[in-house]
XYZ file of C-alpha atoms in Angstrom:
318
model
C 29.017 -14.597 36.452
C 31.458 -13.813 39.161
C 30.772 -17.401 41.328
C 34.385 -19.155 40.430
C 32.807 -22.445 42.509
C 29.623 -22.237 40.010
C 31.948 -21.702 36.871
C 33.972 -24.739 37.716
C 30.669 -26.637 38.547
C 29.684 -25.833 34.556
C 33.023 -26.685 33.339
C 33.760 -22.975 32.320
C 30.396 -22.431 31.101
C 29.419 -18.750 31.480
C 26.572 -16.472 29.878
C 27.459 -13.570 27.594
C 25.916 -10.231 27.094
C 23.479 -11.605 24.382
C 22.840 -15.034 26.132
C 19.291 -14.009 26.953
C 18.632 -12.112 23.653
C 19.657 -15.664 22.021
C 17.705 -17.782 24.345
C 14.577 -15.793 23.378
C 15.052 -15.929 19.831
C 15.863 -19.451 19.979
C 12.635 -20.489 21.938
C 10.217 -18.245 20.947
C 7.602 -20.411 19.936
C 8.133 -22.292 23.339
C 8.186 -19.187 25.251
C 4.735 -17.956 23.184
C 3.246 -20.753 24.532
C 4.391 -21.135 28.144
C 2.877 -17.040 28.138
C -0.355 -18.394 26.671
C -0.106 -21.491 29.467
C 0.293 -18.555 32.457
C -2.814 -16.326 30.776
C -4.632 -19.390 31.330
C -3.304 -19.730 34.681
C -4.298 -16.256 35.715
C -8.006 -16.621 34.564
C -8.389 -20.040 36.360
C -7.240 -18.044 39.747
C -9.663 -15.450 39.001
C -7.076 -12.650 38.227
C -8.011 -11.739 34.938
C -11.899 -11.056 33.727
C -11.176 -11.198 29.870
C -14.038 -8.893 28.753
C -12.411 -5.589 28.487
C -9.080 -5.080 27.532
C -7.075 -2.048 26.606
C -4.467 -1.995 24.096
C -1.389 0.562 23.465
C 2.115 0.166 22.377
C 5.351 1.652 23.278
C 8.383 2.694 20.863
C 11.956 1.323 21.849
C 14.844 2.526 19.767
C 17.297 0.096 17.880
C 21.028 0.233 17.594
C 20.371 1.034 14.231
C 21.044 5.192 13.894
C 19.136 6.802 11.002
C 22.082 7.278 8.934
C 21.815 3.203 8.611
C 18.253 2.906 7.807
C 16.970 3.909 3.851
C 14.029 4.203 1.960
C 13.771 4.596 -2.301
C 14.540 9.063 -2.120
C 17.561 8.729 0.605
C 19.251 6.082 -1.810
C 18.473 8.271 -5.011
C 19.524 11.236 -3.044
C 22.994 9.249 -2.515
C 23.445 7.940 -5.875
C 23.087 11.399 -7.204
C 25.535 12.820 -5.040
C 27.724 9.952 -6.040
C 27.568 10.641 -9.570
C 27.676 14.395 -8.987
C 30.877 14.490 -7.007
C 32.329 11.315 -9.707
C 31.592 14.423 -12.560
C 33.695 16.927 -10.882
C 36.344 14.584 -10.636
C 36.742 13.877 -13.926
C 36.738 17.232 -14.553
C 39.135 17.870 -12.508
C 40.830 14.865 -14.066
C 41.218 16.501 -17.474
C 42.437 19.957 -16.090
C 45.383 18.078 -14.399
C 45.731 16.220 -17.411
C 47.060 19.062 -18.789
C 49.137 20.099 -16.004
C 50.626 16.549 -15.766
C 50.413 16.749 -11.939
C 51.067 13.157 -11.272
C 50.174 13.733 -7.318
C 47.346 15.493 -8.007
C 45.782 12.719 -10.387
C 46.334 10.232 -8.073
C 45.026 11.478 -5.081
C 41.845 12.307 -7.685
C 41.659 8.519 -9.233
C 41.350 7.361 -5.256
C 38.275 9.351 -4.576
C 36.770 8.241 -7.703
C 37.830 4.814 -6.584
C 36.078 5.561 -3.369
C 32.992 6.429 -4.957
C 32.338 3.938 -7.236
C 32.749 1.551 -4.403
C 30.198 3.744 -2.294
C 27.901 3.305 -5.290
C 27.983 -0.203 -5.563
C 27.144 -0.378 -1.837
C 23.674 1.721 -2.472
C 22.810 -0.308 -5.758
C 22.777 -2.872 -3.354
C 21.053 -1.728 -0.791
C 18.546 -0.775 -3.538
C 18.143 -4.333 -5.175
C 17.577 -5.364 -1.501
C 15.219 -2.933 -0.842
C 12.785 -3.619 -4.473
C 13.814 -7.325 -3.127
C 11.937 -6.855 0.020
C 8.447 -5.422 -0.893
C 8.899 -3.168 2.015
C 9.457 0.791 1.464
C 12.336 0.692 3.719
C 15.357 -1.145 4.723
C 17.928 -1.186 8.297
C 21.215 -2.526 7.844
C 22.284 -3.195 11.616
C 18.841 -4.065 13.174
C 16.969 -5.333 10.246
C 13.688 -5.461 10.950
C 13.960 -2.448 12.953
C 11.707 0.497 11.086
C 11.477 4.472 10.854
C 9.087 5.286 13.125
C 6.738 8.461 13.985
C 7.702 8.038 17.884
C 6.342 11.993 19.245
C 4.698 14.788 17.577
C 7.104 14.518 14.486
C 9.764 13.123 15.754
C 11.168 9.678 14.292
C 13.275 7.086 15.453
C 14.481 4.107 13.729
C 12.609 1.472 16.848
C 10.306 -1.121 17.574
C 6.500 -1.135 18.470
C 6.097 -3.323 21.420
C 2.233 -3.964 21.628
C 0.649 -4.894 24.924
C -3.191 -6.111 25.903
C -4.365 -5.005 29.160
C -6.533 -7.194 31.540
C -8.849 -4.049 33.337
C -9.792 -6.369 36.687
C -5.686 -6.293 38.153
C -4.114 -4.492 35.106
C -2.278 -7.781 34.161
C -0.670 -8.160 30.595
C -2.495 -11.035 28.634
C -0.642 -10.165 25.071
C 2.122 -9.001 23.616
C 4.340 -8.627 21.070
C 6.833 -6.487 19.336
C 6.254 -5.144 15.793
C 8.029 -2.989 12.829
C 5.006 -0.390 12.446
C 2.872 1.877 13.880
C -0.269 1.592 15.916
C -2.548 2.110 13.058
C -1.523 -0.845 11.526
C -1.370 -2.846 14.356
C -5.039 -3.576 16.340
C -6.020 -6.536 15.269
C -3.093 -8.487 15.070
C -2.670 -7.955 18.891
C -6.670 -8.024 19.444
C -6.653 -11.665 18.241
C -3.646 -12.892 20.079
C -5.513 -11.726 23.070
C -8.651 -13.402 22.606
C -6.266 -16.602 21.537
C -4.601 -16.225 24.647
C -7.652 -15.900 26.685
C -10.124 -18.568 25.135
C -12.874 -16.553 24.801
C -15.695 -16.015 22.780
C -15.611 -12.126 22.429
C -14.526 -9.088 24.760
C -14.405 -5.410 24.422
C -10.855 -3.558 23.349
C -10.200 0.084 24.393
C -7.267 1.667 21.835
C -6.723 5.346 21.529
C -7.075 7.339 18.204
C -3.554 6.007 16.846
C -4.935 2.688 16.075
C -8.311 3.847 13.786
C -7.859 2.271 10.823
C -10.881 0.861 8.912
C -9.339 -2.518 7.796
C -7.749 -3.229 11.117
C -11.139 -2.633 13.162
C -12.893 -4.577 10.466
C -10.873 -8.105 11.199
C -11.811 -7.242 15.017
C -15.364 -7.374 13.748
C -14.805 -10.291 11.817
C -13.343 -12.041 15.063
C -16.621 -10.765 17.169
C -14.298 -8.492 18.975
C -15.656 -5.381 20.079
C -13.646 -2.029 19.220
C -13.843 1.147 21.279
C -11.462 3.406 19.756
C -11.421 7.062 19.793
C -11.912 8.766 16.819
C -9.375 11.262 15.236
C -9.423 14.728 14.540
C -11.647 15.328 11.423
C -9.618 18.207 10.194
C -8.407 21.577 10.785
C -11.039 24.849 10.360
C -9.072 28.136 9.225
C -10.351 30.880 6.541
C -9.367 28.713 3.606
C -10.082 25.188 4.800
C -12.723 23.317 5.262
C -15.508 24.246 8.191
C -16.771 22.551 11.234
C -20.261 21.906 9.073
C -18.453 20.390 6.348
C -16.058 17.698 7.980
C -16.074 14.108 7.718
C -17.870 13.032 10.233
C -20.901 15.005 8.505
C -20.875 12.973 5.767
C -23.370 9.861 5.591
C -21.938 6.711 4.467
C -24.085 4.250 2.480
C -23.227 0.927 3.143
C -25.212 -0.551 0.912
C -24.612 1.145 -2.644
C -20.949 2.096 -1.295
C -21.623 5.671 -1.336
C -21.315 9.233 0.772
C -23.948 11.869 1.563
C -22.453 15.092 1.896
C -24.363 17.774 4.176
C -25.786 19.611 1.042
C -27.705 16.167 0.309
C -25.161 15.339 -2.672
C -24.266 11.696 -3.469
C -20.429 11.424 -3.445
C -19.727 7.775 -6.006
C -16.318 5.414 -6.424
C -15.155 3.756 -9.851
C -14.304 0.958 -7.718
C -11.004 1.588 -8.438
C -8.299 0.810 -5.935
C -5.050 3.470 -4.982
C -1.661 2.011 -3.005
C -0.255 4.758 -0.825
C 3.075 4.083 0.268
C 4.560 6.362 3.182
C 8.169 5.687 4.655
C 6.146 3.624 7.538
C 3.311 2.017 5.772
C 1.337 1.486 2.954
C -2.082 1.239 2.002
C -5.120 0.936 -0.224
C -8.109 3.139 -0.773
C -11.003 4.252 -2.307
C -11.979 7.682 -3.713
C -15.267 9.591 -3.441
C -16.054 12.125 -5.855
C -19.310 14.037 -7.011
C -19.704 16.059 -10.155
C -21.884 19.087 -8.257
C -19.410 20.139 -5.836
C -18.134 22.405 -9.589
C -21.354 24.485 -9.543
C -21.823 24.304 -5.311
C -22.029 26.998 -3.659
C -20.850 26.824 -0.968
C -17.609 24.870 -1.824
C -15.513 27.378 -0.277
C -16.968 26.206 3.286
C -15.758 22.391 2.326
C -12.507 21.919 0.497
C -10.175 23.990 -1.323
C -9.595 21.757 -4.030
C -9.881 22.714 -7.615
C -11.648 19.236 -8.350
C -13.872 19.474 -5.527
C -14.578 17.633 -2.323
C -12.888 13.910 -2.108
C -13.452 10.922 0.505
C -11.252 7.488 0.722
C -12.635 4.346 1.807
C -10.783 5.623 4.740
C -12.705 7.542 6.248
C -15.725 5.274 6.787
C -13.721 3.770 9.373
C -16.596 3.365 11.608
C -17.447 6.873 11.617
């Protein structure tokens, strides 16, 4: 603020370059409403339609650098250094023993000193991490996450999610998250519908954001989901064929089973398996059959040992 007259006005009150930052995080609830309050606004002026919305989201980086964000391997990998380069050095340690370099020893017994104190740092970052539930941690931006941003590139960032009017292309939802599209749809699909007070209306999302469980809570909220589907696989000499790929499999809803193309029935114990990535977890199913060992044309479907195998996954509204 560069108005002296306005500064004396507020006593020497003057904003900062987190003032704003604060004010949101202070009032969010507030300002989550007076958003909902304008959506409403819109529709009664006949700016918004509210029956088909499209949904994407947009990755903005944190101050927090990689080198500040960890997971369970890059502590490990650290704590094994640690205790690596702590080895050496009492090695070393002994040798000068020896020698009775006094300079040498010291300058030794401060790097182990170092050290240690760089290894308490990571057993805490681990305790914080098991702490947490979540498979991984940021120590400047905390609730910033690792995320797959382009192609393979990842930066630690945000997911801001935003819901599309299609009558004046006018934003009636949004919010920022820690993870990536495919875990995101619904959460943003029923703020919209919150915001908007309707019944139902029809979501466009790209191929990111097909996820079975996430399109399944649309459902449940009698939202409709048009969502492109994604690449079944890749077709090369060794790897499964065109003929063979997911989408050529027919899932039975009502004894919870698959029908591959060669008229086999693929079953599940029941059983439920936790993947954990460095950006998100989750839980599946698997599909096996016993014929695929005497099939013959295997080859053409999976190179697996075992045979051919399906997760709950992929019925994602195949």
């Amino acid at each position: 603020m560069r108005n002296i007259e306005l500064q004396w006005l507020l006593f020497g009150l003057v904003p900062n370059y987190h003032s704003i930052s604060d004010f949101r995080k202070n009032n969010s609830a507030g300002l989550k409403k007076l958003f909902k309050v304008f959506v409403s606004f819109l529709k009664d002026a006949d700016l918004i339609a509210g029956e088909t919305i499209a949904i994407d989201g947009t990755k903005s980086r944190a101050h927090n650098s990689k080198k500040a964000n960890f997971n369970q391997k890059k502590i490990d990998k650290h704590l094994a250094y640690i205790e690596e380069k702590t080895q050496q050095y009492l090695d070393e340690l002994a040798q000068n023993d020896e020698k009775e370099n006094s300079t040498t020893i010291t300058n030794i017994q401060e790097k182990i000193e170092r050290l240690n104190k760089n290894k308490l740092r990571y057993e805490v970052l681990e305790e914080k991490l098991k702490t947490s539930g979540e498979p991984q941690i940021s120590t400047t931006d905390e609730d910033s996450r690792a995320l797959l941003v382009q192609g393979q590139v990842v930066e630690v960032s945000y997911n801001i999610q935003a819901a599309v009017d299609d009558k004046h292309n006018l934003v009636v939802a949004t919010h920022t998250i820690n993870r990536n599209d495919r875990n995101a749809l619904s959460a943003i699909a029923i703020e919209a519908k919150k915001n908007l007070g309707v019944e139902t209306f029809t979501a466009l999302v790209d191929k990111g954001y097909h996820n079975g469980r996430e399109l399944t809570q649309c459902k449940e909220e009698n939202i409709i989901t048009i969502v492109a589907h994604p690449e079944q696989g890749k077709s090369n000499e060794n790897g499964t064929q065109p003929d063979y790929f997911v989408s050529k499999f027919i899932y039975n809803k009502e004894d919870d089973t698959y029908i591959c193309p060669e008229n086999q029935v693929l079953k599940t114990t029941g059983r439920w398996h936790k993947k954990t990535r460095d950006r998100d977890s989750y839980e599946f199913k698997k599909y096996r059959t016993p014929a695929c060992k005497e099939c013959a044309v295997k080859s053409l479907c999976t190179s697996r040992t075992g045979g051919r195998e399906l997760s709950e996954a992929n019925h994602e509204y195949n």
